[in-house]
């Protein structure tokens, strides 16, 4: 009985931590720090980061789906949490410009999409100044 309790604890711990750790692996500062290394070191670290990221997402989706379809209600909530966080991590790494809710809202007429087909692009900061990456500004300034 003791080994079954340890197995269930490991299963739930993996279910709870897989998604958030995968989200942390897509953190912008971490990706920027890895890409600032030399070319070979950056390539090796990126491969390791993406393999670990993919493994965590796969585990989170499989265990989360299994808990959603098989277990009782409290465990279904853990499974749903795992599915949602794994989806967020997957989308942050591989599909950062895909905005599903903006596209669906635009098709239903609920939300009008601005420039671009996936949603409005944020071009200006709150203080009214340009970010510099949007193509607006003096032509001679570099």
PDB file of C-alpha atoms in Angstrom:
ATOM      1  CA  UNK A   1       0.000   0.000   0.000  1.00  0.00           C
ATOM      2  CA  UNK A   2       2.839   2.337   0.733  1.00  0.00           C
ATOM      3  CA  UNK A   3       4.248   2.035  -2.786  1.00  0.00           C
ATOM      4  CA  UNK A   4       0.827   2.816  -4.283  1.00  0.00           C
ATOM      5  CA  UNK A   5       0.627   6.011  -2.231  1.00  0.00           C
ATOM      6  CA  UNK A   6       4.107   7.019  -3.387  1.00  0.00           C
ATOM      7  CA  UNK A   7       3.137   6.292  -7.004  1.00  0.00           C
ATOM      8  CA  UNK A   8      -0.015   8.431  -6.746  1.00  0.00           C
ATOM      9  CA  UNK A   9       1.957  11.251  -5.105  1.00  0.00           C
ATOM     10  CA  UNK A  10       4.516  11.177  -7.929  1.00  0.00           C
ATOM     11  CA  UNK A  11       1.711  11.112 -10.505  1.00  0.00           C
ATOM     12  CA  UNK A  12      -0.043  14.155  -9.027  1.00  0.00           C
ATOM     13  CA  UNK A  13       3.230  16.031  -8.503  1.00  0.00           C
ATOM     14  CA  UNK A  14       4.171  15.444 -12.134  1.00  0.00           C
ATOM     15  CA  UNK A  15       0.690  16.501 -13.193  1.00  0.00           C
ATOM     16  CA  UNK A  16       0.853  19.733 -11.219  1.00  0.00           C
ATOM     17  CA  UNK A  17       4.441  20.741 -12.076  1.00  0.00           C
ATOM     18  CA  UNK A  18       4.820  19.720 -15.755  1.00  0.00           C
ATOM     19  CA  UNK A  19       2.932  22.686 -17.223  1.00  0.00           C
ATOM     20  CA  UNK A  20       4.363  25.473 -15.030  1.00  0.00           C
ATOM     21  CA  UNK A  21       7.938  24.226 -15.511  1.00  0.00           C
ATOM     22  CA  UNK A  22       7.343  24.091 -19.283  1.00  0.00           C
ATOM     23  CA  UNK A  23       6.005  27.660 -19.136  1.00  0.00           C
ATOM     24  CA  UNK A  24       9.114  28.706 -17.191  1.00  0.00           C
ATOM     25  CA  UNK A  25      11.290  27.198 -19.933  1.00  0.00           C
ATOM     26  CA  UNK A  26       9.701  29.631 -22.418  1.00  0.00           C
ATOM     27  CA  UNK A  27      10.488  32.638 -20.243  1.00  0.00           C
ATOM     28  CA  UNK A  28      11.816  35.444 -22.460  1.00  0.00           C
ATOM     29  CA  UNK A  29      14.822  36.245 -20.259  1.00  0.00           C
ATOM     30  CA  UNK A  30      15.905  32.587 -20.218  1.00  0.00           C
ATOM     31  CA  UNK A  31      15.618  32.281 -24.000  1.00  0.00           C
ATOM     32  CA  UNK A  32      17.504  35.558 -24.439  1.00  0.00           C
ATOM     33  CA  UNK A  33      20.268  34.435 -22.050  1.00  0.00           C
ATOM     34  CA  UNK A  34      20.666  31.153 -23.929  1.00  0.00           C
ATOM     35  CA  UNK A  35      20.786  32.880 -27.307  1.00  0.00           C
ATOM     36  CA  UNK A  36      23.461  35.326 -26.079  1.00  0.00           C
ATOM     37  CA  UNK A  37      26.002  32.509 -25.655  1.00  0.00           C
ATOM     38  CA  UNK A  38      28.360  31.402 -28.411  1.00  0.00           C
ATOM     39  CA  UNK A  39      26.798  29.695 -31.421  1.00  0.00           C
ATOM     40  CA  UNK A  40      27.630  26.089 -30.462  1.00  0.00           C
ATOM     41  CA  UNK A  41      26.750  26.482 -26.792  1.00  0.00           C
ATOM     42  CA  UNK A  42      23.516  28.250 -27.723  1.00  0.00           C
ATOM     43  CA  UNK A  43      22.560  25.443 -30.112  1.00  0.00           C
ATOM     44  CA  UNK A  44      23.214  22.729 -27.504  1.00  0.00           C
ATOM     45  CA  UNK A  45      21.334  24.598 -24.757  1.00  0.00           C
ATOM     46  CA  UNK A  46      18.406  25.307 -27.094  1.00  0.00           C
ATOM     47  CA  UNK A  47      18.171  21.632 -28.071  1.00  0.00           C
ATOM     48  CA  UNK A  48      18.258  20.556 -24.403  1.00  0.00           C
ATOM     49  CA  UNK A  49      15.670  23.198 -23.453  1.00  0.00           C
ATOM     50  CA  UNK A  50      13.306  22.195 -26.275  1.00  0.00           C
ATOM     51  CA  UNK A  51      13.663  18.463 -25.561  1.00  0.00           C
ATOM     52  CA  UNK A  52      12.877  19.023 -21.888  1.00  0.00           C
ATOM     53  CA  UNK A  53      10.043  21.379 -22.838  1.00  0.00           C
ATOM     54  CA  UNK A  54       8.535  18.848 -25.255  1.00  0.00           C
ATOM     55  CA  UNK A  55       8.866  16.021 -22.732  1.00  0.00           C
ATOM     56  CA  UNK A  56       7.126  18.054 -20.019  1.00  0.00           C
ATOM     57  CA  UNK A  57       4.324  19.101 -22.367  1.00  0.00           C
ATOM     58  CA  UNK A  58       3.798  15.508 -23.523  1.00  0.00           C
ATOM     59  CA  UNK A  59       3.695  14.186 -19.960  1.00  0.00           C
ATOM     60  CA  UNK A  60       1.390  17.017 -18.857  1.00  0.00           C
ATOM     61  CA  UNK A  61      -1.052  16.428 -21.713  1.00  0.00           C
ATOM     62  CA  UNK A  62      -1.145  12.646 -21.326  1.00  0.00           C
ATOM     63  CA  UNK A  63      -1.514  12.592 -17.542  1.00  0.00           C
ATOM     64  CA  UNK A  64      -3.945  15.545 -17.606  1.00  0.00           C
ATOM     65  CA  UNK A  65      -6.169  13.923 -20.235  1.00  0.00           C
ATOM     66  CA  UNK A  66      -6.059  10.606 -18.389  1.00  0.00           C
ATOM     67  CA  UNK A  67      -7.126  12.260 -15.141  1.00  0.00           C
ATOM     68  CA  UNK A  68      -9.884  14.235 -16.886  1.00  0.00           C
ATOM     69  CA  UNK A  69     -11.456  11.141 -18.407  1.00  0.00           C
ATOM     70  CA  UNK A  70     -10.931   8.535 -15.688  1.00  0.00           C
ATOM     71  CA  UNK A  71     -10.748  10.074 -12.218  1.00  0.00           C
ATOM     72  CA  UNK A  72     -13.298  11.657  -9.878  1.00  0.00           C
ATOM     73  CA  UNK A  73     -14.028  15.406  -9.792  1.00  0.00           C
ATOM     74  CA  UNK A  74     -11.095  16.692  -7.652  1.00  0.00           C
ATOM     75  CA  UNK A  75      -8.614  14.793  -9.792  1.00  0.00           C
ATOM     76  CA  UNK A  76     -10.345  16.081 -12.933  1.00  0.00           C
ATOM     77  CA  UNK A  77      -9.524  19.614 -11.790  1.00  0.00           C
ATOM     78  CA  UNK A  78      -5.850  18.664 -11.504  1.00  0.00           C
ATOM     79  CA  UNK A  79      -6.050  17.132 -14.967  1.00  0.00           C
ATOM     80  CA  UNK A  80      -7.694  20.243 -16.384  1.00  0.00           C
ATOM     81  CA  UNK A  81      -5.004  22.413 -14.778  1.00  0.00           C
ATOM     82  CA  UNK A  82      -2.331  20.261 -16.388  1.00  0.00           C
ATOM     83  CA  UNK A  83      -3.991  20.419 -19.807  1.00  0.00           C
ATOM     84  CA  UNK A  84      -4.384  24.194 -19.679  1.00  0.00           C
ATOM     85  CA  UNK A  85      -0.836  24.911 -18.516  1.00  0.00           C
ATOM     86  CA  UNK A  86       0.626  22.468 -21.049  1.00  0.00           C
ATOM     87  CA  UNK A  87      -1.370  24.149 -23.821  1.00  0.00           C
ATOM     88  CA  UNK A  88      -0.148  27.577 -22.716  1.00  0.00           C
ATOM     89  CA  UNK A  89       3.462  26.364 -22.694  1.00  0.00           C
ATOM     90  CA  UNK A  90       3.052  24.760 -26.129  1.00  0.00           C
ATOM     91  CA  UNK A  91       1.564  27.903 -27.592  1.00  0.00           C
ATOM     92  CA  UNK A  92       4.172  30.199 -26.031  1.00  0.00           C
ATOM     93  CA  UNK A  93       7.040  28.223 -27.539  1.00  0.00           C
ATOM     94  CA  UNK A  94       5.823  27.217 -30.986  1.00  0.00           C
ATOM     95  CA  UNK A  95       2.791  29.405 -31.861  1.00  0.00           C
ATOM     96  CA  UNK A  96       3.292  32.810 -30.182  1.00  0.00           C
ATOM     97  CA  UNK A  97       1.309  34.754 -32.813  1.00  0.00           C
ATOM     98  CA  UNK A  98      -1.742  32.474 -32.861  1.00  0.00           C
ATOM     99  CA  UNK A  99      -4.669  34.136 -31.079  1.00  0.00           C
ATOM    100  CA  UNK A 100      -7.580  31.709 -31.120  1.00  0.00           C
ATOM    101  CA  UNK A 101     -10.051  33.800 -29.126  1.00  0.00           C
ATOM    102  CA  UNK A 102      -9.425  36.925 -31.241  1.00  0.00           C
ATOM    103  CA  UNK A 103     -10.002  34.973 -34.462  1.00  0.00           C
ATOM    104  CA  UNK A 104     -13.181  33.291 -33.162  1.00  0.00           C
ATOM    105  CA  UNK A 105     -14.499  36.600 -31.810  1.00  0.00           C
ATOM    106  CA  UNK A 106     -13.847  38.301 -35.122  1.00  0.00           C
ATOM    107  CA  UNK A 107     -15.674  35.559 -37.039  1.00  0.00           C
ATOM    108  CA  UNK A 108     -18.654  35.849 -34.682  1.00  0.00           C
ATOM    109  CA  UNK A 109     -18.654  39.639 -34.913  1.00  0.00           C
ATOM    110  CA  UNK A 110     -18.031  40.052 -31.189  1.00  0.00           C
ATOM    111  CA  UNK A 111     -14.559  41.511 -31.461  1.00  0.00           C
ATOM    112  CA  UNK A 112     -13.291  43.551 -34.348  1.00  0.00           C
ATOM    113  CA  UNK A 113      -9.746  42.683 -35.282  1.00  0.00           C
ATOM    114  CA  UNK A 114      -7.415  45.531 -36.116  1.00  0.00           C
ATOM    115  CA  UNK A 115      -4.436  45.340 -38.458  1.00  0.00           C
ATOM    116  CA  UNK A 116      -3.413  41.811 -39.339  1.00  0.00           C
ATOM    117  CA  UNK A 117      -5.627  38.763 -39.406  1.00  0.00           C
ATOM    118  CA  UNK A 118      -4.784  37.418 -35.933  1.00  0.00           C
ATOM    119  CA  UNK A 119      -5.577  40.440 -33.857  1.00  0.00           C
ATOM    120  CA  UNK A 120      -4.489  43.976 -33.251  1.00  0.00           C
ATOM    121  CA  UNK A 121      -0.779  44.623 -33.076  1.00  0.00           C
ATOM    122  CA  UNK A 122       0.393  46.717 -30.145  1.00  0.00           C
ATOM    123  CA  UNK A 123       2.357  49.516 -31.776  1.00  0.00           C
ATOM    124  CA  UNK A 124       2.344  52.268 -29.214  1.00  0.00           C
ATOM    125  CA  UNK A 125       3.201  52.322 -25.565  1.00  0.00           C
ATOM    126  CA  UNK A 126       1.011  53.946 -22.923  1.00  0.00           C
ATOM    127  CA  UNK A 127       2.977  57.176 -22.822  1.00  0.00           C
ATOM    128  CA  UNK A 128       2.333  57.710 -26.543  1.00  0.00           C
ATOM    129  CA  UNK A 129       5.822  56.927 -27.760  1.00  0.00           C
ATOM    130  CA  UNK A 130       6.656  54.381 -30.431  1.00  0.00           C
ATOM    131  CA  UNK A 131       8.536  51.222 -29.505  1.00  0.00           C
ATOM    132  CA  UNK A 132      10.830  51.681 -32.519  1.00  0.00           C
ATOM    133  CA  UNK A 133      10.012  48.284 -34.032  1.00  0.00           C
ATOM    134  CA  UNK A 134       6.796  49.297 -35.751  1.00  0.00           C
ATOM    135  CA  UNK A 135       8.101  51.194 -38.783  1.00  0.00           C
ATOM    136  CA  UNK A 136       6.906  54.611 -37.578  1.00  0.00           C
ATOM    137  CA  UNK A 137       9.263  57.453 -36.955  1.00  0.00           C
ATOM    138  CA  UNK A 138      11.829  59.597 -38.759  1.00  0.00           C
ATOM    139  CA  UNK A 139      13.240  57.960 -41.870  1.00  0.00           C
ATOM    140  CA  UNK A 140      16.833  59.000 -41.185  1.00  0.00           C
ATOM    141  CA  UNK A 141      17.002  57.705 -37.621  1.00  0.00           C
ATOM    142  CA  UNK A 142      18.652  54.332 -37.136  1.00  0.00           C
TER     143      UNK A 142
END
